[in-house]
CSV table of C-alpha atoms in Angstrom, one decimal:
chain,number,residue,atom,x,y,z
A,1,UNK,CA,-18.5,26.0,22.5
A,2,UNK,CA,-15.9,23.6,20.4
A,3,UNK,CA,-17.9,22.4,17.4
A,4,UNK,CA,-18.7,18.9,16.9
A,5,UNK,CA,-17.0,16.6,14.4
A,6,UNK,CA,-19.0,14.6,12.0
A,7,UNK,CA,-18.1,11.4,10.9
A,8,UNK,CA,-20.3,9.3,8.6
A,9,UNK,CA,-20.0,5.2,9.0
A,10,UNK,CA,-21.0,3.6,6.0
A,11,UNK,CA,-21.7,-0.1,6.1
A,12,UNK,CA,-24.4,-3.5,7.0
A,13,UNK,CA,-27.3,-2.2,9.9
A,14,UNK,CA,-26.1,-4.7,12.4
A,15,UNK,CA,-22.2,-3.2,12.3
A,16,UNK,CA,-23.5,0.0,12.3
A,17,UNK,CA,-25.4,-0.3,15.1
A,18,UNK,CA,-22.9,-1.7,17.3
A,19,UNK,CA,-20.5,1.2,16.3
A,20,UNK,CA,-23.3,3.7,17.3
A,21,UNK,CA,-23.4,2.4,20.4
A,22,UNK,CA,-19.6,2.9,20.9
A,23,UNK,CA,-19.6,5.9,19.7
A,24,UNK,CA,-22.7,7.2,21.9
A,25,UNK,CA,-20.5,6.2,24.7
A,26,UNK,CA,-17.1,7.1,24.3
A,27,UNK,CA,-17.3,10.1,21.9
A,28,UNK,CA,-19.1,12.8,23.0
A,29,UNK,CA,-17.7,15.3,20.7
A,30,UNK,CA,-18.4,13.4,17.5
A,31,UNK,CA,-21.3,13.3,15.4
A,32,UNK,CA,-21.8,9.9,13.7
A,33,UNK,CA,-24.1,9.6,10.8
A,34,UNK,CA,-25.2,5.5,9.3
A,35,UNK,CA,-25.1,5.1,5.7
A,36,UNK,CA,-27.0,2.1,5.8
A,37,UNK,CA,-26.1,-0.4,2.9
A,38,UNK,CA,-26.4,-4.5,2.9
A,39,UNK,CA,-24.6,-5.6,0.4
A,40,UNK,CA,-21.1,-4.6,0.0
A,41,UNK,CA,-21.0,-4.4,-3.8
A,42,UNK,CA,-22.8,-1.6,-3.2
A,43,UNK,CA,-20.8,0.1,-0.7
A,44,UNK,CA,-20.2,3.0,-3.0
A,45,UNK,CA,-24.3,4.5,-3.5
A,46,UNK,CA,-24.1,6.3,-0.4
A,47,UNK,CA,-20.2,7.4,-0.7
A,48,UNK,CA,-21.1,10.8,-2.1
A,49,UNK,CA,-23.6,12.0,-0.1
A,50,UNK,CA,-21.8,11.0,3.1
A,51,UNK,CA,-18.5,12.8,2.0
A,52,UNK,CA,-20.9,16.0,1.5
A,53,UNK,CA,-22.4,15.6,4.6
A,54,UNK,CA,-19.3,15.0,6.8
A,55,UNK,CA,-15.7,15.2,8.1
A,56,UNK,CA,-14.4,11.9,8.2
A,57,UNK,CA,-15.4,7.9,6.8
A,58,UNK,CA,-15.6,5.1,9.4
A,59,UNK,CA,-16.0,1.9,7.0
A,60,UNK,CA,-17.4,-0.9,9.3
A,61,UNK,CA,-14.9,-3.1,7.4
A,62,UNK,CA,-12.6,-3.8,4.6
A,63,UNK,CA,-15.0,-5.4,2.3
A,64,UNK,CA,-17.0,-2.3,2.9
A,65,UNK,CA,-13.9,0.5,2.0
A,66,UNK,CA,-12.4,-1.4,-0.8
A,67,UNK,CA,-16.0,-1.7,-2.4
A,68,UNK,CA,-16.3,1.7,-2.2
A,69,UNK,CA,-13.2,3.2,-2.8
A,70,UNK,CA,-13.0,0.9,-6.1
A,71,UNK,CA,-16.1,2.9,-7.8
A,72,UNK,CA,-15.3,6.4,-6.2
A,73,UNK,CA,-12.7,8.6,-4.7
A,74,UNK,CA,-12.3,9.3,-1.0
A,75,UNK,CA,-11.1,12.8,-0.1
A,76,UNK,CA,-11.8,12.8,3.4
A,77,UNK,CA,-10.0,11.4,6.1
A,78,UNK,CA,-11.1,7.3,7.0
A,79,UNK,CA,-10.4,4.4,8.7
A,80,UNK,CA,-12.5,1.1,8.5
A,81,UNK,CA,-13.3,-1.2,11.1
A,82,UNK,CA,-10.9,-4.7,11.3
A,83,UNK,CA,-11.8,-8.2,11.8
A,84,UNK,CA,-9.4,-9.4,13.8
A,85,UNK,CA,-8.0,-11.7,17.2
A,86,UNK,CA,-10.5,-9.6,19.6
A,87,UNK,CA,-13.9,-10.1,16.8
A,88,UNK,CA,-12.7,-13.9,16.3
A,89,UNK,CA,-12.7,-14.5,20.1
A,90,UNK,CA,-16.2,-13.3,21.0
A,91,UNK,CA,-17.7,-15.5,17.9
A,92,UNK,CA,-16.0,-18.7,18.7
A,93,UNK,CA,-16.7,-18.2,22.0
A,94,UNK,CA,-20.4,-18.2,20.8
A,95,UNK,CA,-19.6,-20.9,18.5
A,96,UNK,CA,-19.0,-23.4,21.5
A,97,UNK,CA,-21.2,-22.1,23.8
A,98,UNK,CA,-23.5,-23.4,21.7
A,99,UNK,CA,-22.3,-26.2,20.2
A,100,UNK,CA,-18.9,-27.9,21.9
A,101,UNK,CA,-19.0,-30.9,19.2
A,102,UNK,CA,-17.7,-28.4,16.9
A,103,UNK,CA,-14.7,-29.6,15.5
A,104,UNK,CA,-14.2,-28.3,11.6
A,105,UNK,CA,-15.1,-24.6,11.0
A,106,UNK,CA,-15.4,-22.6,7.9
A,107,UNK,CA,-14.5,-18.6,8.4
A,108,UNK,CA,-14.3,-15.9,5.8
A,109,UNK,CA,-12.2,-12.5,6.2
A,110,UNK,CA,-10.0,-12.8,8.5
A,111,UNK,CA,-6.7,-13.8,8.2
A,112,UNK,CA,-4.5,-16.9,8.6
A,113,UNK,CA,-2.3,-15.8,11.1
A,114,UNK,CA,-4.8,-13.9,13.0
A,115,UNK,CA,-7.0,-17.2,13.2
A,116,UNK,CA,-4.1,-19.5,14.1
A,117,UNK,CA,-2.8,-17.4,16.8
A,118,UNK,CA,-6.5,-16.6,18.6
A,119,UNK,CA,-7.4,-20.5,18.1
A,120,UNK,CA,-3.9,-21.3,20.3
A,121,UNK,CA,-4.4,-18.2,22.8
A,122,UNK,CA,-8.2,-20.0,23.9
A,123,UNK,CA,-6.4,-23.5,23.8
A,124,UNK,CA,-9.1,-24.5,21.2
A,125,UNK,CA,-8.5,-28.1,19.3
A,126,UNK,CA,-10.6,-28.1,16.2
A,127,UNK,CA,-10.1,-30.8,13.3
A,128,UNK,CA,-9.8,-28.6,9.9
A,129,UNK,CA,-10.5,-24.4,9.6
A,130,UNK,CA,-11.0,-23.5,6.2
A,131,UNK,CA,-10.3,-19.9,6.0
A,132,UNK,CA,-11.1,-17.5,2.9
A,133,UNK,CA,-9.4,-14.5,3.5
A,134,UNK,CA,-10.9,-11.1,2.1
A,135,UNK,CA,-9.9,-10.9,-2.0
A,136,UNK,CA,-10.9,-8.2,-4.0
A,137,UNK,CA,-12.3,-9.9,-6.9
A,138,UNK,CA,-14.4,-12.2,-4.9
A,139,UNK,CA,-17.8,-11.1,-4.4
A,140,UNK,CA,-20.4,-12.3,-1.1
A,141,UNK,CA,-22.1,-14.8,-3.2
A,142,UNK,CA,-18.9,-16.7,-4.1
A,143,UNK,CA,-18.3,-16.3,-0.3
A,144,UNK,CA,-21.7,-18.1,0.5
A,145,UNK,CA,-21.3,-20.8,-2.1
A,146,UNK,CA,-18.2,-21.8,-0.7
A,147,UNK,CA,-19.6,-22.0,3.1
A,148,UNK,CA,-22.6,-23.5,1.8
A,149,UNK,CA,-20.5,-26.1,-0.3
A,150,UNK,CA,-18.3,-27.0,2.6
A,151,UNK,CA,-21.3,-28.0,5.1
A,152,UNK,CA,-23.0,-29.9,2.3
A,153,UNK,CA,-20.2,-32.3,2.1
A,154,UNK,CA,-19.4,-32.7,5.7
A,155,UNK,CA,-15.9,-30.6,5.8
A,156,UNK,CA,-17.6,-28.0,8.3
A,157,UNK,CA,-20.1,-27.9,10.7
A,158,UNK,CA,-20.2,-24.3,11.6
A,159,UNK,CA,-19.8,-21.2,9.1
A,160,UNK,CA,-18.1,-17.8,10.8
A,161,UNK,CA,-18.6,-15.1,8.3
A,162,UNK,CA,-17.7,-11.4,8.7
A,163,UNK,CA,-20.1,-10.2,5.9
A,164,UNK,CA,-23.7,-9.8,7.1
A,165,UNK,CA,-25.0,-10.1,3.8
A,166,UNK,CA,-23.1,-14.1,3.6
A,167,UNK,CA,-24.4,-14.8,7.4
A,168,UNK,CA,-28.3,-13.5,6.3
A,169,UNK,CA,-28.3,-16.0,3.6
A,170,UNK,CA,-26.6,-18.4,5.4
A,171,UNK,CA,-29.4,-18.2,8.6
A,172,UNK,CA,-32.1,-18.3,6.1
A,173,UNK,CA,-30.7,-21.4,4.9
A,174,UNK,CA,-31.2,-23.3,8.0
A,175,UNK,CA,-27.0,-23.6,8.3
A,176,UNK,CA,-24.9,-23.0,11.5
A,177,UNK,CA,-23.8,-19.5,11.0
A,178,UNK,CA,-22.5,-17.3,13.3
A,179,UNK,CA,-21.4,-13.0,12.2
A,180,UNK,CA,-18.3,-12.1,13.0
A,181,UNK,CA,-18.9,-8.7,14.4
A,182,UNK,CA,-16.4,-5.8,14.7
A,183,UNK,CA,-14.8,-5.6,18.4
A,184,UNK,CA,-15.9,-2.3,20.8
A,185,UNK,CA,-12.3,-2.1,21.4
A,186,UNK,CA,-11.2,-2.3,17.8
A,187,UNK,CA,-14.0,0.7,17.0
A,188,UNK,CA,-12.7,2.7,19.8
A,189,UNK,CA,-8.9,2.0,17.8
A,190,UNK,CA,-10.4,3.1,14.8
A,191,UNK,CA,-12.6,5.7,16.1
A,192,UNK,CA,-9.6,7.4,17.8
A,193,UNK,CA,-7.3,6.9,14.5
A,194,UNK,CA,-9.9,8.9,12.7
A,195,UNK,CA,-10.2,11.7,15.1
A,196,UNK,CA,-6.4,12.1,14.9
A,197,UNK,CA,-6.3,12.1,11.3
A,198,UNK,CA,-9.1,14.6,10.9
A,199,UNK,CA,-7.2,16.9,13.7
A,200,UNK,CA,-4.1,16.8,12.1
A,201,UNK,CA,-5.4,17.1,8.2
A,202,UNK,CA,-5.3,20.9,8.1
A,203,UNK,CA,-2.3,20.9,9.4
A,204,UNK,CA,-0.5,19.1,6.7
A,205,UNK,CA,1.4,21.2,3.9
A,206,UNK,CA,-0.2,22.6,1.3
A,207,UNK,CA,0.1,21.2,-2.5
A,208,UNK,CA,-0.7,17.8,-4.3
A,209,UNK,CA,1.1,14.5,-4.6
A,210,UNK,CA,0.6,12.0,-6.6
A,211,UNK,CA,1.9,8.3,-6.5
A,212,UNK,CA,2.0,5.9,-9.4
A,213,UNK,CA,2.8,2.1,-8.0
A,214,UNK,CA,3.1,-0.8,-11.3
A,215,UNK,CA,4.0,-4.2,-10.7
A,216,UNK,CA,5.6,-6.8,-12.2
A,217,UNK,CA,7.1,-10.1,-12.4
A,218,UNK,CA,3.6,-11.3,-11.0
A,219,UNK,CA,2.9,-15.3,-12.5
A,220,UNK,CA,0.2,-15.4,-14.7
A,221,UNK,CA,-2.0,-18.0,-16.6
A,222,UNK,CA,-4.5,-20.6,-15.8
A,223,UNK,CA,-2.9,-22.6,-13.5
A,224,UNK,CA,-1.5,-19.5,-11.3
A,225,UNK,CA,-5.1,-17.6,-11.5
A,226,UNK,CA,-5.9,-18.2,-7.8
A,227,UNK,CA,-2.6,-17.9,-6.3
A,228,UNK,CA,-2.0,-14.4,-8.5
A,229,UNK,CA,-5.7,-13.2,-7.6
A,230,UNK,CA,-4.9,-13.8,-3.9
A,231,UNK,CA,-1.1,-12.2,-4.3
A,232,UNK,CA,-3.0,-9.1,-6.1
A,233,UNK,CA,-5.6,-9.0,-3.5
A,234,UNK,CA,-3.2,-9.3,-0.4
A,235,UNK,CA,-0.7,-6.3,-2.2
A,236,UNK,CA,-4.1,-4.1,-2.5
A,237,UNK,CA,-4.7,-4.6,0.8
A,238,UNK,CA,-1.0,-3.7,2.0
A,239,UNK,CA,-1.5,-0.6,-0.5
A,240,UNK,CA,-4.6,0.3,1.3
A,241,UNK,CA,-2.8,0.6,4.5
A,242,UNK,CA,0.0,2.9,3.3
A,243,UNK,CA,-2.7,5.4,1.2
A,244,UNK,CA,-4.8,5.5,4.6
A,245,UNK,CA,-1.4,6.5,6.2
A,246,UNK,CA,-1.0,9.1,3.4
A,247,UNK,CA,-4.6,10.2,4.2
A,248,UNK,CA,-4.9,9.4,0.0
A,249,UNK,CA,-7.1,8.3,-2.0
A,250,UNK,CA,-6.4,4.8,-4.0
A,251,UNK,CA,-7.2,3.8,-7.8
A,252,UNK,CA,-6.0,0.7,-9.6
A,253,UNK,CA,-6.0,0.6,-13.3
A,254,UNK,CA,-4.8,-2.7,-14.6
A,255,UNK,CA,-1.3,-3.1,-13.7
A,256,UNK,CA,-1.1,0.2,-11.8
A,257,UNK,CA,-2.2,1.8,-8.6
A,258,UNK,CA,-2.5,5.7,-7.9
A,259,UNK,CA,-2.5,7.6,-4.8
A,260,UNK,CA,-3.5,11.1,-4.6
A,261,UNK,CA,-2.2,12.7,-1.6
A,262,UNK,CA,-1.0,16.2,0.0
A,263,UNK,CA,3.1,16.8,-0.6
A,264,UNK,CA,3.3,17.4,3.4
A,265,UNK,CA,2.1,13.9,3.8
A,266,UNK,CA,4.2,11.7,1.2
A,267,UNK,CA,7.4,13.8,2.1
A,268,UNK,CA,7.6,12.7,5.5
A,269,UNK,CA,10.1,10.3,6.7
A,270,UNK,CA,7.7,7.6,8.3
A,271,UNK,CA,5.7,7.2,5.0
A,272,UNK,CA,9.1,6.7,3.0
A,273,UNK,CA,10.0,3.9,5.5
A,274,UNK,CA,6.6,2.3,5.4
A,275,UNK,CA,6.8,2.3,1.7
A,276,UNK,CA,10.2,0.5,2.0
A,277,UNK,CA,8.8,-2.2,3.6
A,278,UNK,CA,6.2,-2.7,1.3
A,279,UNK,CA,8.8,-3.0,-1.3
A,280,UNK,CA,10.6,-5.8,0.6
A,281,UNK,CA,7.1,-7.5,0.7
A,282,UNK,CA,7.2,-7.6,-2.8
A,283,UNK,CA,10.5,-8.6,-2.9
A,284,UNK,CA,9.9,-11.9,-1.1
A,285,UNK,CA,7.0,-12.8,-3.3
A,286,UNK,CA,9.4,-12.2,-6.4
A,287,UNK,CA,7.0,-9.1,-7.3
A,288,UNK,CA,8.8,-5.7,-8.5
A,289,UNK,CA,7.4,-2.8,-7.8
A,290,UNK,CA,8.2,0.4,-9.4
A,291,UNK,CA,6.8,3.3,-8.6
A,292,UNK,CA,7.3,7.3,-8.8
A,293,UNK,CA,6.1,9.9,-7.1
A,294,UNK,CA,5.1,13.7,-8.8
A,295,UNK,CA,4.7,17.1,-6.8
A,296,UNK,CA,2.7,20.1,-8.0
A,297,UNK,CA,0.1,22.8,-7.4
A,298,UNK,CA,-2.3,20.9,-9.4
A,299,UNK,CA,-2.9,17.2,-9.7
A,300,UNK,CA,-2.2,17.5,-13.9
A,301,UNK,CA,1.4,18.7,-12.9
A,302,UNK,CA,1.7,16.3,-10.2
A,303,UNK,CA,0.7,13.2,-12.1
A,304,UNK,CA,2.8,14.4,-14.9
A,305,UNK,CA,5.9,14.7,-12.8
A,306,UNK,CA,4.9,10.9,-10.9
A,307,UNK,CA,4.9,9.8,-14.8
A,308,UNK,CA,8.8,10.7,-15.1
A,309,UNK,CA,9.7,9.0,-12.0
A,310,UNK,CA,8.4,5.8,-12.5
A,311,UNK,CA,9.8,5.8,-15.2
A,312,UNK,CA,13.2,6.1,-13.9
A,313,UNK,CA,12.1,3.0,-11.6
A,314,UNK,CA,11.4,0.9,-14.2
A,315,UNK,CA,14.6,1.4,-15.9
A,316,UNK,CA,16.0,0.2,-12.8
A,317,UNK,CA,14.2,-3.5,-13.3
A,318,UNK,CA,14.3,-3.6,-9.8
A,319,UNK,CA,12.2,-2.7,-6.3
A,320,UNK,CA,12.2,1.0,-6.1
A,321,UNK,CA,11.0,4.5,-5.9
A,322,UNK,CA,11.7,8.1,-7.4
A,323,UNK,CA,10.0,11.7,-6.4
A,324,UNK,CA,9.8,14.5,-9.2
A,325,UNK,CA,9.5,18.0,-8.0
A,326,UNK,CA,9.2,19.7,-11.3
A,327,UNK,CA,12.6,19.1,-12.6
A,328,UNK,CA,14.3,17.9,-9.5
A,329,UNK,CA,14.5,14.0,-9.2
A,330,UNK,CA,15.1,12.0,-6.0
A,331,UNK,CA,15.9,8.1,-5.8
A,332,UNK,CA,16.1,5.7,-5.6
A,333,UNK,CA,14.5,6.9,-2.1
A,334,UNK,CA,15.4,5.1,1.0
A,335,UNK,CA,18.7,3.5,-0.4
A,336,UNK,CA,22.6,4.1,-0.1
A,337,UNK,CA,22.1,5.3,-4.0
A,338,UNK,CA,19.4,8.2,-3.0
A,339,UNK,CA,20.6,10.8,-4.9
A,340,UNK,CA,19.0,14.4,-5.9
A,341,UNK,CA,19.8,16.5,-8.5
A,342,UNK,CA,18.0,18.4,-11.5
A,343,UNK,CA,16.8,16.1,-14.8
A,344,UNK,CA,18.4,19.0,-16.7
A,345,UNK,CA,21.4,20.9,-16.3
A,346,UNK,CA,20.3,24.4,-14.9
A,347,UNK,CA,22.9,26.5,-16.1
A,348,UNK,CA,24.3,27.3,-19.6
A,349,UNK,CA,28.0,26.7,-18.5
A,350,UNK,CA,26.4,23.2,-17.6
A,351,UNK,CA,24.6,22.9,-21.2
A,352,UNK,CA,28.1,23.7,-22.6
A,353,UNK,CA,29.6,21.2,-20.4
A,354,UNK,CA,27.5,18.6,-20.9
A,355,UNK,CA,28.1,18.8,-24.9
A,356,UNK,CA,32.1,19.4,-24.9
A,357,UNK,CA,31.8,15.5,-22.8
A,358,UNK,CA,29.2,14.3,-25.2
A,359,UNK,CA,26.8,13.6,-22.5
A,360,UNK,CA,23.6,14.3,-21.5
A,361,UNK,CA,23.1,17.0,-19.4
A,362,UNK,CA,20.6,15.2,-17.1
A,363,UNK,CA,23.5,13.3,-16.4
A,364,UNK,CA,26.1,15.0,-15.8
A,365,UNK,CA,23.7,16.6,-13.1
A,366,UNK,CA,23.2,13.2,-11.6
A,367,UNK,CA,26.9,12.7,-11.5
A,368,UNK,CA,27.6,16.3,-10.1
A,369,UNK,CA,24.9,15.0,-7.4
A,370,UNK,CA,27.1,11.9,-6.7
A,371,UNK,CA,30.4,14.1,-6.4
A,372,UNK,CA,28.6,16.4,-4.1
A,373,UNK,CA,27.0,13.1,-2.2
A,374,UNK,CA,30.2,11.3,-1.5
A,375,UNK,CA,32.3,14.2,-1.5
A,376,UNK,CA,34.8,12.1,-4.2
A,377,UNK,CA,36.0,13.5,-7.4
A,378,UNK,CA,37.7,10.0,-8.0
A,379,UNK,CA,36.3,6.8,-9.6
A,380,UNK,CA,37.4,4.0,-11.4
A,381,UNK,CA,34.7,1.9,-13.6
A,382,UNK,CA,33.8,-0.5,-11.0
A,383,UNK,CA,33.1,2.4,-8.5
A,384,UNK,CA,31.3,4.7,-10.9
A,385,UNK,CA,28.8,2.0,-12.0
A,386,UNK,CA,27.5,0.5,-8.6
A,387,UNK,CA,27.1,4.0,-7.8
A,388,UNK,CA,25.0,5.3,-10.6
A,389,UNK,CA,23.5,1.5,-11.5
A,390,UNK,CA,24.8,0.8,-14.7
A,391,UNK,CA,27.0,-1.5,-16.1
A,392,UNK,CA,31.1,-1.2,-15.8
A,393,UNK,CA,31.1,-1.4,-19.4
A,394,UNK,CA,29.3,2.0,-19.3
A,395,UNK,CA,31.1,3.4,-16.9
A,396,UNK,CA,34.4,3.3,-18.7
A,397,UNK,CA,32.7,4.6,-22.0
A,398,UNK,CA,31.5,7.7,-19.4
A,399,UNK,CA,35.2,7.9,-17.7
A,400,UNK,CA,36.8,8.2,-21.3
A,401,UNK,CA,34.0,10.4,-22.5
A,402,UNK,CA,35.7,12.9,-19.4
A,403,UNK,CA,39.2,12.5,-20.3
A,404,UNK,CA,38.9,12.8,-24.2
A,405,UNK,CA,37.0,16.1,-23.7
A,406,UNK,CA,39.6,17.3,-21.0
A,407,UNK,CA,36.8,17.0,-17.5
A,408,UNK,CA,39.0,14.6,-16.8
A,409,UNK,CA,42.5,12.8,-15.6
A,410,UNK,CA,44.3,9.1,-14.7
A,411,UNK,CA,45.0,10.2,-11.1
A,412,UNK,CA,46.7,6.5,-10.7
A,413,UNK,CA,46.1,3.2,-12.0
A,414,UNK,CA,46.1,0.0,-10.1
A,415,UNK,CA,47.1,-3.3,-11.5
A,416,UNK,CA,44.5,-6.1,-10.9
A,417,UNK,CA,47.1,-9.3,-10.1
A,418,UNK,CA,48.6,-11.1,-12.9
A,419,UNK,CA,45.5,-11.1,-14.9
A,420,UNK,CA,42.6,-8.5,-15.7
A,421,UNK,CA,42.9,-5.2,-17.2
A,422,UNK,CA,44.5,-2.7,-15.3
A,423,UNK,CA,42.0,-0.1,-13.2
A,424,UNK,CA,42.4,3.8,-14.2
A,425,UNK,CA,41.4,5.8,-11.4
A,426,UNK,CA,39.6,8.8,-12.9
A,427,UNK,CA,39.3,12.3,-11.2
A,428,UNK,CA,36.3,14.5,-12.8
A,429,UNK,CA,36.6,18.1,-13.0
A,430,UNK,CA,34.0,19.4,-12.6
């Protein structure tokens, strides 16, 4: 008889309800457990005792997994439950059933885009939608001040909130609230998503990776404190999505985040590209994001090898990611410049090498890497620093640094025009 897989749903009675029904119906093989808790800030109580007691974590929503998840970690596989087009539709569609004079709406959780794009799909015309979209510092009661405030003075006459604790207070107010509930179709997504990951989470490679993401360049001060605290928010959001793809668990310490993963996971090519285009969301938000990433057998090893990478991203001052495997180094990964080679030279002839040049012997690994990448022995200053990132200033001082010691010879040189310093083309022996 195959055994049963247990998967514990943590999250407001009503949600859960509706996502035992789903699963009742549709998964026969699984095993769902409720972890009944109201309010979201205290998503976490029953966190421990339902990781004990089960295989995977269906969160009945985001509110629900980044309160928890922010006071403990997650080591099993989970997904949580979205808000999104196909929840919106069924609630508005309430909305109007029973009241078509609405006209100005106030909705929490959800996104802008999502609501813009299900309000054209129904053909809806509505007046003014003021949307609040999930923030992690913002707790439920700022949520139901804010709906509150906004029918008192006449800017909405109907309050959509995705948080049952916000819609309990709101009923018992006497206000027009409706609950934004999570979709059958979108549990049966999630449900799935979870299944898959638990399937496949013994099957992934054996070891620990940790990741260690810092930003920067983010504006702060009074007069940016909502716009950064929704920036912040909307990046921890994005994170979460990656670390659920790494099947990792998520901290943020002040200006950092860390993931703890498995090395199969992190070492695979789709995570590397979906980590590149989280860097090119920082990059249009002017936000740089450094981060490295640490292999080992233990998660002390591991974190101490992430430590050395990001380091070597934020030397770069720019949107970018290193991996440490003991003393090998990779980066900056996903770019023309990837490059992998060993911190420190690994032979004495290199040692020796490295001090008859008067040069590190980290580097002149990193430039043996380049050689070896491009298959060139031949640079001139230009060429040597937008390979290796540094200034041409600094390349030349490296070049010379090969000649004088006798690693290197002028192959050529190549007169720039009329004006400008001549080019020396450099070949490295080495």
């Amino acid at each position: 008889m195959t055994k049963r897989i247990s998967i514990g749903c943590i999250g407001p009675s009503d949600s859960l309800d509706l996502i035992k029904e789903v699963a009742a119906r549709y998964f026969p093989g699984i095993t769902l457990t409720p972890y009944v808790e109201e309010e979201i800030s205290m998503a976490f109580r029953p966190l421990d005792k339902c990781q004990n007691e089960n295989q995977g974590i269906l969160f009945s929503g985001i509110g629900v997994q980044v309160s928890a998840m922010a006071r403990g970690g997650v080591h099993l596989p989970y997904e949580h439950v979205p808000r999104g087009g196909y929840s919106l539709l069924r609630t508005l569609w309430e909305m109007l059933s029973h009241d078509g004079s609405v006209s100005r709406i106030s909705i929490d959780v959800v996104e802008d885009d999502i609501i813009r794009d299900t309000i054209r799909e129904m053909g809806i015309q509505l007046d003014k939608i003021h949307s609040m979209p999930f923030a992690l510092a913002l707790e439920e009661k700022a949520y139901l001040d804010r709906h509150r405030e906004l029918y008192q003075t006449g800017k909405a006459d109907a309050l959509i909130s995705g948080f049952g604790a916000v819609y309990d207070g709101l009923k018992q107010e006497g206000l027009p609230a409706f609950r934004l509930y999570p979709s059958r179709i979108q549990i049966r997504e999630r449900l799935d998503r979870l299944l898959d990951r638990i399937t496949a989470r013994d099957l992934k490679s054996a070891g620990i990776a940790v990741q260690i993401i810092r930003l920067s360049g983010v504006k702060r001060g009074t007069g940016y404190e909502y716009g950064t605290m929704k920036t912040q928010g909307r990046f921890y959001l994005e994170l979460l999505d990656y670390a659920r793809s790494l099947q990792g668990s998520l901290f943020h310490m002040g200006n950092e985040f860390v993931i703890y993963s498995t090395r199969g996971a992190i070492r695979t090519r789709v995570h590397t590209e979906h980590f590149q285009t989280l860097l090119k969301w920082g990059e249009k938000r002017r936000i740089i994001i450094a981060s490295g990433i640490g292999l080992g057998t233990t998660a002390f090893e591991a974190e101490k090898s992430a430590r050395k990478g990001l380091a070597e991203a934020v030397a770069k001052k720019q949107n970018c990611v290193f991996m440490v495997n003991r003393e090998q180094i990779q980066g900056p990964l996903g770019t023309e410049k990837e490059l992998a080679y060993s911190m420190q030279a690994s032979t004495p002839k290199d040692i020796d090498t490295a001090g008859e040049i008067g040069i590190a012997p980290g580097y002149l690994a990193k430039i043996k890497a380049l050689v070896a990448k491009t298959g060139r022995d031949t640079f001139d200053a230009h060429d040597l620093a937008a390979c290796l990132d540094i200034s041409p200033r600094s390349a030349r001082r490296i070049l010379k640094k090969f000649t004088d010691a006798g690693f290197g010879r002028i192959k050529a040189k190549e007169t720039a025009g009329s004006a400008g310093r001549p080019k020396n083309l450099i070949q490295l022996k080495i």
